Coordinates of C-alpha atoms and ligand atoms in Angstrom, one line a residue:
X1 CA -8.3 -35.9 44.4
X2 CA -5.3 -34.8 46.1
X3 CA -3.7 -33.9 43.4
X4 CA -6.7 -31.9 41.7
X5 CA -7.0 -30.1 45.0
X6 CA -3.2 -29.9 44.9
X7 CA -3.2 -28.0 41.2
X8 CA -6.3 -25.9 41.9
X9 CA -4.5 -24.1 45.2
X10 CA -1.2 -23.7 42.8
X11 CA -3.6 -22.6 39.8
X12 CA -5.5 -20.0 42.4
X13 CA -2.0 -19.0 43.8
X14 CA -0.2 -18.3 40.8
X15 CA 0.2 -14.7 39.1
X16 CA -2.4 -13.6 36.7
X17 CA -0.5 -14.1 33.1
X18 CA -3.6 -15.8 31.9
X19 CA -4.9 -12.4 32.0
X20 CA -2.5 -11.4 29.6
X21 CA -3.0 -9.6 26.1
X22 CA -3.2 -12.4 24.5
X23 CA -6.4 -14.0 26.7
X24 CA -8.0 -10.6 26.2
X25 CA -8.1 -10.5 22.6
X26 CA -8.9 -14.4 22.0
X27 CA -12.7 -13.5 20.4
X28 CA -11.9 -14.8 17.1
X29 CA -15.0 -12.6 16.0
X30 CA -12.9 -9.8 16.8
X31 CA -8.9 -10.6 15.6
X32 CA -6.8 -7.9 15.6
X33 CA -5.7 -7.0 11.8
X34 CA -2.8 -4.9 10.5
X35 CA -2.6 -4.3 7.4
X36 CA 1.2 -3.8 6.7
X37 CA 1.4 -2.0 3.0
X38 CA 5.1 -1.8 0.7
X39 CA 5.2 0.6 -1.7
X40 CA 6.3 -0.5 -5.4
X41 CA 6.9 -3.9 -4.3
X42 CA 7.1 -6.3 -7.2
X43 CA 5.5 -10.0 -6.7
X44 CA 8.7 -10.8 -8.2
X45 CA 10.3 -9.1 -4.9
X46 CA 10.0 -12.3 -2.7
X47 CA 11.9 -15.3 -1.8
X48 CA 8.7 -17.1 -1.4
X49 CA 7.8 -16.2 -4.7
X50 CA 10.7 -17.8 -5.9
X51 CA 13.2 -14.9 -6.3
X52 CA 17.1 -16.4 -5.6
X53 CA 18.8 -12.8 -5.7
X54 CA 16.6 -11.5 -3.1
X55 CA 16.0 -12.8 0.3
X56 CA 12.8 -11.9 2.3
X57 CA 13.1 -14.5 5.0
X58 CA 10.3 -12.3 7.6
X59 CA 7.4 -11.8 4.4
X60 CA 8.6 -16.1 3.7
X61 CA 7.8 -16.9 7.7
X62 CA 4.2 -14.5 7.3
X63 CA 3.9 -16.7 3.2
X64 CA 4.7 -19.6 5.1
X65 CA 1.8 -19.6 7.8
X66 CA -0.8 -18.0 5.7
X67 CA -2.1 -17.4 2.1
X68 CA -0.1 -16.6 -0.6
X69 CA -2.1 -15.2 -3.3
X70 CA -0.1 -15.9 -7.1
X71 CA -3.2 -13.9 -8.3
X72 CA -3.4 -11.1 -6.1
X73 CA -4.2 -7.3 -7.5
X74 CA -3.6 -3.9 -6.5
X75 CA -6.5 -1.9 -7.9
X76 CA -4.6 0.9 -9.8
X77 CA -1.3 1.1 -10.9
X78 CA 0.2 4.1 -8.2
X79 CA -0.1 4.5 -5.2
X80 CA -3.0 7.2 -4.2
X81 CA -5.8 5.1 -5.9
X82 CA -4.7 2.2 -4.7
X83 CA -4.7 3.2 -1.2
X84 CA -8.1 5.0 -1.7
X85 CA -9.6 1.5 -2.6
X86 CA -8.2 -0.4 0.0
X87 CA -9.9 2.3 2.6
X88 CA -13.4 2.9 0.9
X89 CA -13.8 -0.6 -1.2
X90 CA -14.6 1.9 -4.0
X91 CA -12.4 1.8 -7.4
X92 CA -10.7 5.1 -7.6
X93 CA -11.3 5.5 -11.4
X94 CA -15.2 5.9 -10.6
X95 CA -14.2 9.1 -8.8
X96 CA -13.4 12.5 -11.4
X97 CA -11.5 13.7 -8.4
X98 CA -7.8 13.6 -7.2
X99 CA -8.1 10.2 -5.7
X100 CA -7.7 9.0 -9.6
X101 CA -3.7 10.3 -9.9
X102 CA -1.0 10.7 -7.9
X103 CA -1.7 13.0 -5.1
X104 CA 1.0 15.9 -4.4
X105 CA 2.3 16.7 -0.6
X106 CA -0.3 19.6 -0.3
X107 CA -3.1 18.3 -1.9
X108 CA -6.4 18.1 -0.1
X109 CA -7.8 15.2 1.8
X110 CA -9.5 12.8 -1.3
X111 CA -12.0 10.3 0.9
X112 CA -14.7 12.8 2.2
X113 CA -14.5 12.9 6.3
X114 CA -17.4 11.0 7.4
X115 CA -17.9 8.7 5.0
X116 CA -17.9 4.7 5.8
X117 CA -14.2 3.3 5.6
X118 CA -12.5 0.5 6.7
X119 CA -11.1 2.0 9.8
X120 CA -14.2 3.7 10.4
X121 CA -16.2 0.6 10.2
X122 CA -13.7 -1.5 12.6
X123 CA -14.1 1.8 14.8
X124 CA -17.6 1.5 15.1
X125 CA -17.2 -2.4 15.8
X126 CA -14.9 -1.5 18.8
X127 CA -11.7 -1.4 17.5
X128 CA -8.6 1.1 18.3
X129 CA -7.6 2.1 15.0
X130 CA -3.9 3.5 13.9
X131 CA -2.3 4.3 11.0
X132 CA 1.8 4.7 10.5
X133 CA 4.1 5.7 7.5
X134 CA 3.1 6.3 4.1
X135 CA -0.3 8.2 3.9
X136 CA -0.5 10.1 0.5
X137 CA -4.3 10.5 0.5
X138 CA -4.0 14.3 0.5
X139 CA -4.6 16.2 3.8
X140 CA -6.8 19.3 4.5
X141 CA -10.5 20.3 3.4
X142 CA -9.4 22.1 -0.3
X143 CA -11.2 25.0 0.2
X144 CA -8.1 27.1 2.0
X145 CA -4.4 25.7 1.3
X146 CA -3.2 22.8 3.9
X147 CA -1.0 25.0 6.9
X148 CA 1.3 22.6 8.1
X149 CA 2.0 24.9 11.0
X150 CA -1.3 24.8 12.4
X151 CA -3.6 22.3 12.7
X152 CA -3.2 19.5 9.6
X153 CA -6.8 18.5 9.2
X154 CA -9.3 16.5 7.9
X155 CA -7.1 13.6 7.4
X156 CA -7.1 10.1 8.9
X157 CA -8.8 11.2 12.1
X158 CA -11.5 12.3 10.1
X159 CA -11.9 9.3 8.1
X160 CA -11.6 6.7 11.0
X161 CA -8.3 6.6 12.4
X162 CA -8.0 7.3 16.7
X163 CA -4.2 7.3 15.9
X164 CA -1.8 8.4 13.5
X165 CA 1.8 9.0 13.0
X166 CA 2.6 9.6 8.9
X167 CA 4.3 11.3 6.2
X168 CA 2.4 13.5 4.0
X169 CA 2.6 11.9 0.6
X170 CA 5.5 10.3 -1.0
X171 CA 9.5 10.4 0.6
X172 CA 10.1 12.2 -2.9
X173 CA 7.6 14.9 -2.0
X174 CA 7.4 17.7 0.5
X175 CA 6.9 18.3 2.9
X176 CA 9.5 15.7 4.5
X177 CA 8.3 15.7 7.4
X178 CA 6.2 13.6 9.8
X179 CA 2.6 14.4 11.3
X180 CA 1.3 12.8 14.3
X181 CA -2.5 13.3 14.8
X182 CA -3.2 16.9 13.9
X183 CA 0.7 18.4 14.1
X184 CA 3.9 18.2 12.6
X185 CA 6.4 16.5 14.8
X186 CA 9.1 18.8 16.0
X187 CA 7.9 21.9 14.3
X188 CA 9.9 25.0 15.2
X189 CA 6.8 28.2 15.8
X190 CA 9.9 30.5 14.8
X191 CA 10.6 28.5 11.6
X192 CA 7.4 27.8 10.0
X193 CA 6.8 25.6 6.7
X194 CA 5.7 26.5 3.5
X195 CA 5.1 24.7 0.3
X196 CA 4.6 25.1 -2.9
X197 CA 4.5 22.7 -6.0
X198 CA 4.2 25.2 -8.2
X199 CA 6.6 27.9 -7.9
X200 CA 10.2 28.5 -6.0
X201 CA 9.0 29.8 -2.3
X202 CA 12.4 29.2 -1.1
X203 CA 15.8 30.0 -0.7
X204 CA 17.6 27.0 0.1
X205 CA 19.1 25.3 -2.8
X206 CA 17.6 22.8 -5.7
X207 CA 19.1 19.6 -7.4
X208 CA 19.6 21.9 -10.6
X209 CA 21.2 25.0 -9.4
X210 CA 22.9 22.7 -6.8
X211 CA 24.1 19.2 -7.3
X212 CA 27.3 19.4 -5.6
X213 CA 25.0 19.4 -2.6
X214 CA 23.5 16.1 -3.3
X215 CA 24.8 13.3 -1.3
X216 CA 23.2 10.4 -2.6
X217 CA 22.4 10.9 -6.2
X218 CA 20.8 13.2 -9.2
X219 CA 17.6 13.1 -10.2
X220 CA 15.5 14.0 -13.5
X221 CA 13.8 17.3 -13.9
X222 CA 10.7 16.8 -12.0
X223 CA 13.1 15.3 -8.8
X224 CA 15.4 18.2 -9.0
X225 CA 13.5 20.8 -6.5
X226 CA 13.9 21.8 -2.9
X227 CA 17.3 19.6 -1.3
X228 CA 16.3 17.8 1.5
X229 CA 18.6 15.8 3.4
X230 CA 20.9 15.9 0.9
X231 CA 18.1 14.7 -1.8
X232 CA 16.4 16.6 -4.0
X233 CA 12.6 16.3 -4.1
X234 CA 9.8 17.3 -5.5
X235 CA 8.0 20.4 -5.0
X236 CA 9.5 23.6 -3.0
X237 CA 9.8 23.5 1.2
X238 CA 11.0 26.8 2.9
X239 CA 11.0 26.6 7.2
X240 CA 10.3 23.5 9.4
X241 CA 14.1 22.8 9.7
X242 CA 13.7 21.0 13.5
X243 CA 11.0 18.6 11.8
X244 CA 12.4 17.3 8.8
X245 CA 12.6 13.8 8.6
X246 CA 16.1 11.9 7.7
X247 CA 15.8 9.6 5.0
X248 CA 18.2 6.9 7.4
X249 CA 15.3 6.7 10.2
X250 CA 12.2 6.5 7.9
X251 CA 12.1 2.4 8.5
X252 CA 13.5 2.4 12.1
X253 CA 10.9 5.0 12.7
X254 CA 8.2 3.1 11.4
X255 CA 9.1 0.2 13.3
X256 CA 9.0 2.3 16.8
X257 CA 5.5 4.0 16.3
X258 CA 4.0 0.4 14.9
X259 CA 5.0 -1.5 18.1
X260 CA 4.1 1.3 19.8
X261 CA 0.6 1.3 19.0
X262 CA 0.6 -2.6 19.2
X263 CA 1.5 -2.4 22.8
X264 CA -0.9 0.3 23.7
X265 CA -3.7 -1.6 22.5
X266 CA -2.5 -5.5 23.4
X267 CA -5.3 -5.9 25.3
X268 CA -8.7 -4.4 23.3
X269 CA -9.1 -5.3 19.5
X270 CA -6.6 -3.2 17.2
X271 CA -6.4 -2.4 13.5
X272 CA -3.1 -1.1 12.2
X273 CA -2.5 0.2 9.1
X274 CA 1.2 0.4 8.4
X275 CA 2.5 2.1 4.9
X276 CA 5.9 1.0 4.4
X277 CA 8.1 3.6 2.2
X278 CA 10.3 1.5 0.5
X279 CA 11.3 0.3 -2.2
X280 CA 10.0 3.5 -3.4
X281 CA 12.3 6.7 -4.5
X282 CA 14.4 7.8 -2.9
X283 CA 16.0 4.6 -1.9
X284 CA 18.2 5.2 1.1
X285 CA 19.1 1.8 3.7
X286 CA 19.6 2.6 7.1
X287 CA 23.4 1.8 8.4
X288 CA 23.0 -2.3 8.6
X289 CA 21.1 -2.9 5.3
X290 CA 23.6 -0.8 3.2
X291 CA 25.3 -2.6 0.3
X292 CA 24.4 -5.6 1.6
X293 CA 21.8 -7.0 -0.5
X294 CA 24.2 -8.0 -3.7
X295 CA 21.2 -6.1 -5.6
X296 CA 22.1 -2.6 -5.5
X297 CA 19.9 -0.3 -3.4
X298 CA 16.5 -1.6 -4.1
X299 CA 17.6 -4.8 -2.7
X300 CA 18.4 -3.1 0.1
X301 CA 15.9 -1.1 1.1
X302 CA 13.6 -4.7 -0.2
X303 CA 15.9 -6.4 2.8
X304 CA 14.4 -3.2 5.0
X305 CA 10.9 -4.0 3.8
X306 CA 12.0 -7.5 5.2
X307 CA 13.1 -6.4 8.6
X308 CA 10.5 -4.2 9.4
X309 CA 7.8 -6.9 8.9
X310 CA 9.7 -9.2 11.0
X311 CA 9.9 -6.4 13.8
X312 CA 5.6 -6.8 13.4
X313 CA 5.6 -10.3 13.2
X314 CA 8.5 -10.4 16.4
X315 CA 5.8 -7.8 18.4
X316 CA 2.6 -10.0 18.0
X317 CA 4.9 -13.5 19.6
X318 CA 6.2 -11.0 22.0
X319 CA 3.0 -10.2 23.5
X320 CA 1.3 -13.2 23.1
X321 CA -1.3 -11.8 19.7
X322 CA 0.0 -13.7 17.0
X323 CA -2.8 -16.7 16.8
X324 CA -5.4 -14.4 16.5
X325 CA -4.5 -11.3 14.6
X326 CA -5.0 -11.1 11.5
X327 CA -1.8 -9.9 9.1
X328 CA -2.4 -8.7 5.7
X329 CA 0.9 -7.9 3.3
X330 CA 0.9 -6.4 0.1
X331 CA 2.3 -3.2 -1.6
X332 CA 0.4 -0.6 -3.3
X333 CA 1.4 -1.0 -7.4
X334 CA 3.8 -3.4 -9.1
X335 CA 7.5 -2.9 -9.3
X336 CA 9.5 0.2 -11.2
X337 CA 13.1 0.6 -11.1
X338 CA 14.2 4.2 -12.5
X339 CA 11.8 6.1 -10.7
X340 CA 13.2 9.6 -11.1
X341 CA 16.6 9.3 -9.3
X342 CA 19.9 7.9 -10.7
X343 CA 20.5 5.5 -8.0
X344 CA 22.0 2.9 -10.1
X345 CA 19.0 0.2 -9.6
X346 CA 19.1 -0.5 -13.0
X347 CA 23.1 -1.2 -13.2
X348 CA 23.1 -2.8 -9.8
X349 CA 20.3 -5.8 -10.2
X350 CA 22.5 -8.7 -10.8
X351 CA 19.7 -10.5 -12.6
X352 CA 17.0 -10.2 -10.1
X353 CA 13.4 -9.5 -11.6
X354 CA 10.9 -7.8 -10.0
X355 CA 8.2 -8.5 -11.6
X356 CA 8.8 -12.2 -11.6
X357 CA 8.7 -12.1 -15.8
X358 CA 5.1 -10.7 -15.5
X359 CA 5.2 -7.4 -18.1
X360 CA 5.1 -3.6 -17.6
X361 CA 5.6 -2.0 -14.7
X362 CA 3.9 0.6 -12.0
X363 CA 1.9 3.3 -13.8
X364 CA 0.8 0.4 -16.2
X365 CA -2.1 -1.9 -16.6
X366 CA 0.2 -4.3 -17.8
X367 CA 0.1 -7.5 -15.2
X368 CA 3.6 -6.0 -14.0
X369 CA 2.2 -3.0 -12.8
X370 CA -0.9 -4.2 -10.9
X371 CA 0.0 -7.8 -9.7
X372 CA 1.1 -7.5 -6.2
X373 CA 2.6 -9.7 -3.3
X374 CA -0.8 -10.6 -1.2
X375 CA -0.3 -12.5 1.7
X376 CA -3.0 -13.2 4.7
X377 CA -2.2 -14.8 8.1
X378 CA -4.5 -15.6 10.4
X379 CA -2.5 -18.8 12.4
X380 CA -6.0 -19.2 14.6
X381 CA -8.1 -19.6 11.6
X382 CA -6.3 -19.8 8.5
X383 CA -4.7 -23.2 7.0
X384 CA -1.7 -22.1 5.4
X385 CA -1.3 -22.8 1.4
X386 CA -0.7 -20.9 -1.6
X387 CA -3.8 -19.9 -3.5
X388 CA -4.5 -18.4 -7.2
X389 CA -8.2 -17.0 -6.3
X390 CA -8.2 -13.7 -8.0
X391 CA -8.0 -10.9 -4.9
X392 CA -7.8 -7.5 -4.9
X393 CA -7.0 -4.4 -2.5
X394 CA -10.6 -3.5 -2.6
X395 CA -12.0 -6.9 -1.4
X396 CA -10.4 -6.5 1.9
X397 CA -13.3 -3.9 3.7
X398 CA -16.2 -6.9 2.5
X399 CA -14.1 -9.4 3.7
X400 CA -12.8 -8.3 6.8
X401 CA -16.7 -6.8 7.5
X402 CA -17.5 -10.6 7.1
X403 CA -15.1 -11.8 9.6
X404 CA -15.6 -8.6 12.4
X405 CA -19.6 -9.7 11.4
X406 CA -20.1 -5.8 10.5
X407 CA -22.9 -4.5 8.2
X408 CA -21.5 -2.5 4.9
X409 CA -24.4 0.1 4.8
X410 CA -26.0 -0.1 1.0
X411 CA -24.4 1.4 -2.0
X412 CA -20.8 2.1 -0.4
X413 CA -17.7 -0.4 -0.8
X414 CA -19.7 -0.6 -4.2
X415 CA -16.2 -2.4 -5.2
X416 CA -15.9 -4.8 -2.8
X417 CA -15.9 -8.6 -2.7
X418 CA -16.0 -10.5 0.6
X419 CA -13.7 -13.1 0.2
X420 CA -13.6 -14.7 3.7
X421 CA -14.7 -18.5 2.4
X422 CA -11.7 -18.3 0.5
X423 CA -9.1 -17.4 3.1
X424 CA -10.9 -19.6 5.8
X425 CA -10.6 -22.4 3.2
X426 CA -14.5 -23.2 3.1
X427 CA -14.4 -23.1 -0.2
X428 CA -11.6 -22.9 -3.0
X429 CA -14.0 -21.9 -5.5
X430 CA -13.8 -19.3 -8.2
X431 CA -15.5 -16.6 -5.6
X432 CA -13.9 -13.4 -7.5
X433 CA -13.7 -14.0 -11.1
X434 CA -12.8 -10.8 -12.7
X435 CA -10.4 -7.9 -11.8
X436 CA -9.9 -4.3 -13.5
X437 CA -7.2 -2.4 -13.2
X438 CA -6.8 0.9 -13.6
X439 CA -3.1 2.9 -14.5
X440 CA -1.7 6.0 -15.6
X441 CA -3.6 8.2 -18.7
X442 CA -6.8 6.6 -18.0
X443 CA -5.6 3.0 -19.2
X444 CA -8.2 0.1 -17.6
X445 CA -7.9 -3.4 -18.3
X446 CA -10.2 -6.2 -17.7
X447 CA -8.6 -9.6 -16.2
X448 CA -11.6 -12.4 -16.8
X449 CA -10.5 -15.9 -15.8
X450 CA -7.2 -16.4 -17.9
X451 CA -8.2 -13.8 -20.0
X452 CA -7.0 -10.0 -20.0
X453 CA -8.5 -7.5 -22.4
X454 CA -7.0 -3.8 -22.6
X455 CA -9.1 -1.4 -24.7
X456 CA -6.7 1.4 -26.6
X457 CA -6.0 4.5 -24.8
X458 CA -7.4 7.8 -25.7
X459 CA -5.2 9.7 -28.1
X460 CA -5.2 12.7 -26.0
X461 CA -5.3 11.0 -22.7
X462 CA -3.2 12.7 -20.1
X463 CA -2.9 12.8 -16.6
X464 CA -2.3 10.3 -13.4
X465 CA 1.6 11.2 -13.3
X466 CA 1.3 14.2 -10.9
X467 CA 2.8 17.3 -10.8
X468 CA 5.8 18.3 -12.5
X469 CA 6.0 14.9 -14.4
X470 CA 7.1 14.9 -18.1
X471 CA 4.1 13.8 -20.2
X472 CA 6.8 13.1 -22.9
X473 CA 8.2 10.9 -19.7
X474 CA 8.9 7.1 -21.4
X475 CA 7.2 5.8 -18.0
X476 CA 4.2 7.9 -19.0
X477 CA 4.1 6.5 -22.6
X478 CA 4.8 3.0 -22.0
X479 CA 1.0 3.1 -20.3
X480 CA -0.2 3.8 -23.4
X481 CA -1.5 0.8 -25.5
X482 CA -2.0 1.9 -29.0
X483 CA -4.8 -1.0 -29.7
X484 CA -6.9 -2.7 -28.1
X485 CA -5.2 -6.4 -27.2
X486 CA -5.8 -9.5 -25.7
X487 CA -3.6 -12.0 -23.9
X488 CA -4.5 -15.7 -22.6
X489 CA -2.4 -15.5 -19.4
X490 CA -2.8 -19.0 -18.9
X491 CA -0.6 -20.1 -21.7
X492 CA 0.8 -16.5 -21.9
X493 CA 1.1 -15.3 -18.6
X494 CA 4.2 -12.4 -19.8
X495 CA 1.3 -11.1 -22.0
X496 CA 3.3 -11.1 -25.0
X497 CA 0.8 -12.3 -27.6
X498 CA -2.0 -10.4 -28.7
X499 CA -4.2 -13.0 -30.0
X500 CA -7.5 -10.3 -30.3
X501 CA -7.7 -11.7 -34.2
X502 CA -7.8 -15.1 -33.4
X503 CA -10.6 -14.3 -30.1
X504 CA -12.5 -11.3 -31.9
X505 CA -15.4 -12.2 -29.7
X506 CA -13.7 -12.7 -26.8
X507 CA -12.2 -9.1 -27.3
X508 CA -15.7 -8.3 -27.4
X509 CA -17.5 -9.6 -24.5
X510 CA -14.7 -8.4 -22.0
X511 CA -14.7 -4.9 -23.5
X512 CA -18.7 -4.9 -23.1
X513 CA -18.0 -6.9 -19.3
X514 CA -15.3 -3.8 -18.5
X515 CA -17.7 -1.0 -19.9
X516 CA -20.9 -2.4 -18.1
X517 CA -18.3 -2.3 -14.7
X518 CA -17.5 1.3 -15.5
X519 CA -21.5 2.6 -16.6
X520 CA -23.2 0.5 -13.6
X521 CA -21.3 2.1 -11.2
X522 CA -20.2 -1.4 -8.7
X523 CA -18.8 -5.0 -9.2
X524 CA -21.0 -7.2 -10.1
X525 CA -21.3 -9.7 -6.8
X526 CA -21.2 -13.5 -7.2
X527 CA -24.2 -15.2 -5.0
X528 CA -21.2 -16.6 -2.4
X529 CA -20.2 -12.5 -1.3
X530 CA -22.6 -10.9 1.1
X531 CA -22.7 -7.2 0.5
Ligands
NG6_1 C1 5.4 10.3 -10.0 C2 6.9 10.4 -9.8 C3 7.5 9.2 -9.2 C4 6.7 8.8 -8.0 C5 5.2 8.7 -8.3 C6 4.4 8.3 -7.2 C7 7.5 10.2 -12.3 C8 8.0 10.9 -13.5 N1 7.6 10.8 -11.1 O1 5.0 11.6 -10.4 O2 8.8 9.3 -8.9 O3 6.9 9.7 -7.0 O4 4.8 9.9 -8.8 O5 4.5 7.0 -6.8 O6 7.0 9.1 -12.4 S1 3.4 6.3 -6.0 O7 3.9 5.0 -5.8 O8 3.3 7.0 -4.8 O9 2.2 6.3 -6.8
CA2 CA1 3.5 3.0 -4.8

């Protein structure tokens, strides 16, 4: 008795830490969930996923204590419809509009303001909401150019972000520069910005008139306009001196603005959307990552990749959040290594594979370019173990709707496939059976089971590269797949033979399944998913 009476005066008498961030966000109903994104990462990129030339000791820890998906998809094969999907739960294809290629630094805004996302839904549920890094959804309304020297709107507020600190489109893209909320960081009045992907609007010198002036390396035609930073990029920039980012500070940068928002918000439910730039073009480590990967630059900037997650993972023990928020990695395509610059990634590997032997690369619907690192920690709720349930981008709105108990009004997220049972190991079962991906020139493919079906591709299809990309370009043409094939990734999983004569009806039920995907307009759901 003494002794209880004894350890309730201490437990009265002692400072509040129990009051801490960490007590205040213990509804499990309501986790916090960041959703970190790497751009062009390769499931072959890991050390969890059994790469030896690599080391990715931060994204092992996150593989480690959560779900490693072997069969995880990004939904196309670049980045703009990927990231589309992951927001609306919608596959870009089934959009004729820019969210189905590769978005330039000026384009407009491609999710319509208003319209149900997944930030906007975890906003309704109560949620702070942030975005950081790479956005490349395309900013402004369309009907009068984006002015980056006024106010740089719709884009994520307008689509369900309270917060948000990113970069236009792509590093390789002007304008290089950031935007927080509505306005370009640093912006000089007296030096405003222009753009222009389609003509010259500057003065300052280009990577072809110029390329004593570039520090790091060449580039092909299309990566040879306005130098910024010492790197030519594509498109034309004339003003906004003050506010151009340096290619050395994108990571650190990212970093400061992602535990910034964490600590903000430690104490109400947050979702943070982080878009990693690397190991996209232009590849440039910061000071303590340089040459020291033993793979070139890539591996650098992959080691980069690394530390920034860890500076995450490091922020959530640090403030007591780590049980019970929710950490999703992935990257937005599959793996490419000459991307437009002459960085030597190529010469430099040292036997490290990307792709992890899968076939193709970004831009294709080969498994290379759509198979993705997909990793989900939860430590509260999740066992940890390595899974091979088919998952996709778009499944994350159902699935986190499931989770944060939130409605998905009727008819949107028509993509979308709550897969919650899966990661809360209720059940291991087959809950998505079927995946279609989507890359460059139209290509689609339909992933059933073991079985992968890619129809031919149009002739005279075009488009999906962006602007001022060479539709000679070999990246372009290896998308193209000259007939129709069929691969049994179970006994084949490099999809190197096409076995369409021996399995003619096989060929044909999967090219019905895809075509009936496409004309009905959603995913068919299995009786397990709720919306
Ligand atoms: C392409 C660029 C490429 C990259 C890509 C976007 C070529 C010839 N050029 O147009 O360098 O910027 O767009 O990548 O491929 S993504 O990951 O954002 O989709
Ligand atoms: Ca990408």
């Amino acid at each position: 008795m003494k002794h209880l009476h004894k350890l309730l005066t201490a437990l009265l008498l002692a400072p509040l830490p129990v009051l801490s961030a960490a007590a205040a966000s213990n509804d499990h109903a309501r986790p916090n969930i960041i959703v970190i994104m790497a751009d062009d990462l390769g499931s072959g990129d890991m050390s969890c996923a059994g790469a030896t030339k690599v080391r990715t000791p931060n994204i092992d820890r996150l593989a480690a204590d959560g779900v490693r998906f072997t069969q995880g998809y990004a939904p196309s094969a670049t980045c703009t419809p990927s990231r589309y999907s992951l927001l609306t739960g919608e596959y870009a294809w089934r959009q004729k509009a820019k969210s189905n290629s590769i978005l330039d630094g000026d384009a407009p805004l491609c999710i319509e303001p208003g319209r149900f996302t997944l930030p906007e839904m975890l906003r309704r549920a109560g949620y702070r909401t942030g975005v950081v890094g790479k956005w490349h959804l395309g900013l402004g309304d369309g009907e009068t150019k984006v002015d980056f020297n006024k106010e740089v709107k719709p884009g994520p507020l307008e689509v369900g972000f309270d917060d948000s600190y990113i970069i236009p489109a792509t590093v390789d893209r002007v304008p290089s520069v950031w935007v927080k909320n509505h306005k370009v960081v640093g912006l000089d009045p007296a030096d405003p910005i222009e753009v222009s992907y389609l003509k010259n609007i500057s003065d300052e010198p280009t990577g072809i008139d110029h390329p004593d002036l570039l520090t790091h390396y060449g580039a092909d035609e299309q990566h040879s306009c306005t130098i910024i930073n010492g790197i030519s990029r594509i498109g034309y920039m004339k003003g906004g001196k003050a506010a151009r980012f340096k290619d050395e500070e994108l990571a650190t940068t990212v970093v400061r603005e992602s535990v910034d928002f964490i600590e903000r918000n430690a104490g109400k439910p947050f979702f943070l959307s982080v878009g990693l730039f690397e190991p996209h073009v232009p590849r440039v480590a910061e000071p303590p990552f340089v040459g020291k990967s033993g793979t070139g630059v890539r591996g650098d900037v992959i080691a980069q990749v690394d530390w920034q997650v860890g500076e995450i993972l490091g922020t959530l023990d640090r403030l007591g959040l780590a049980e019970n928020t929710i950490v999703i990695f992935s990257s937005d395509n599959g793996p490419i290594l000459f991307d437009g610059y002459y960085d030597r990634s190529v010469e430099d590997l040292n036997g490290h594979n990307p792709t992890g032997g899968l076939r193709g690369w970004k831009y294709q619907t080969f498994e290379g370019g759509c198979r993705v690192p997909f990793i989900v920690r939860w430590p509260s709720e999740i066992k940890p173990r390595v899974s091979n349930q088919l998952i996709s981008l778009v499944d994350v709105i159902a699935t986190v709707a499931a989770i944060t108990d939130q409605e998905i009004p009727t008819g949107t997220s028509p993509d979308s496939i709550d897969l919650s049972a899966v990661l809360l190991g209720k059940t291991l079962d087959n809950v998505r059976d079927h995946t279609v991906q989507h890359g460059v020139a139209g290509t689609m493919a339909l992933r059933k089971g073991n079985w992968k079906y890619l129809p031919a591709t149009a002739k005279d299809a075009g488009g999906g590269m962006g602007t001022g990309a060479n539709a000679s370009d070999e990246r372009f043409a290896a998308a193209f797949i000259p007939e129709p094939m069929l691969f049994d990734l179970a006994t084949d999983p490099g999809e190197k033979s096409n076995v369409i004569a021996q399995h003619p009806e096989k060929a044909k039920e999967l090219a019905a399944e895809l075509a009936s995907i496409v004309s009905n307009g959603a995913t068919p759901k299995p009786a397990s998913s709720k919306p």
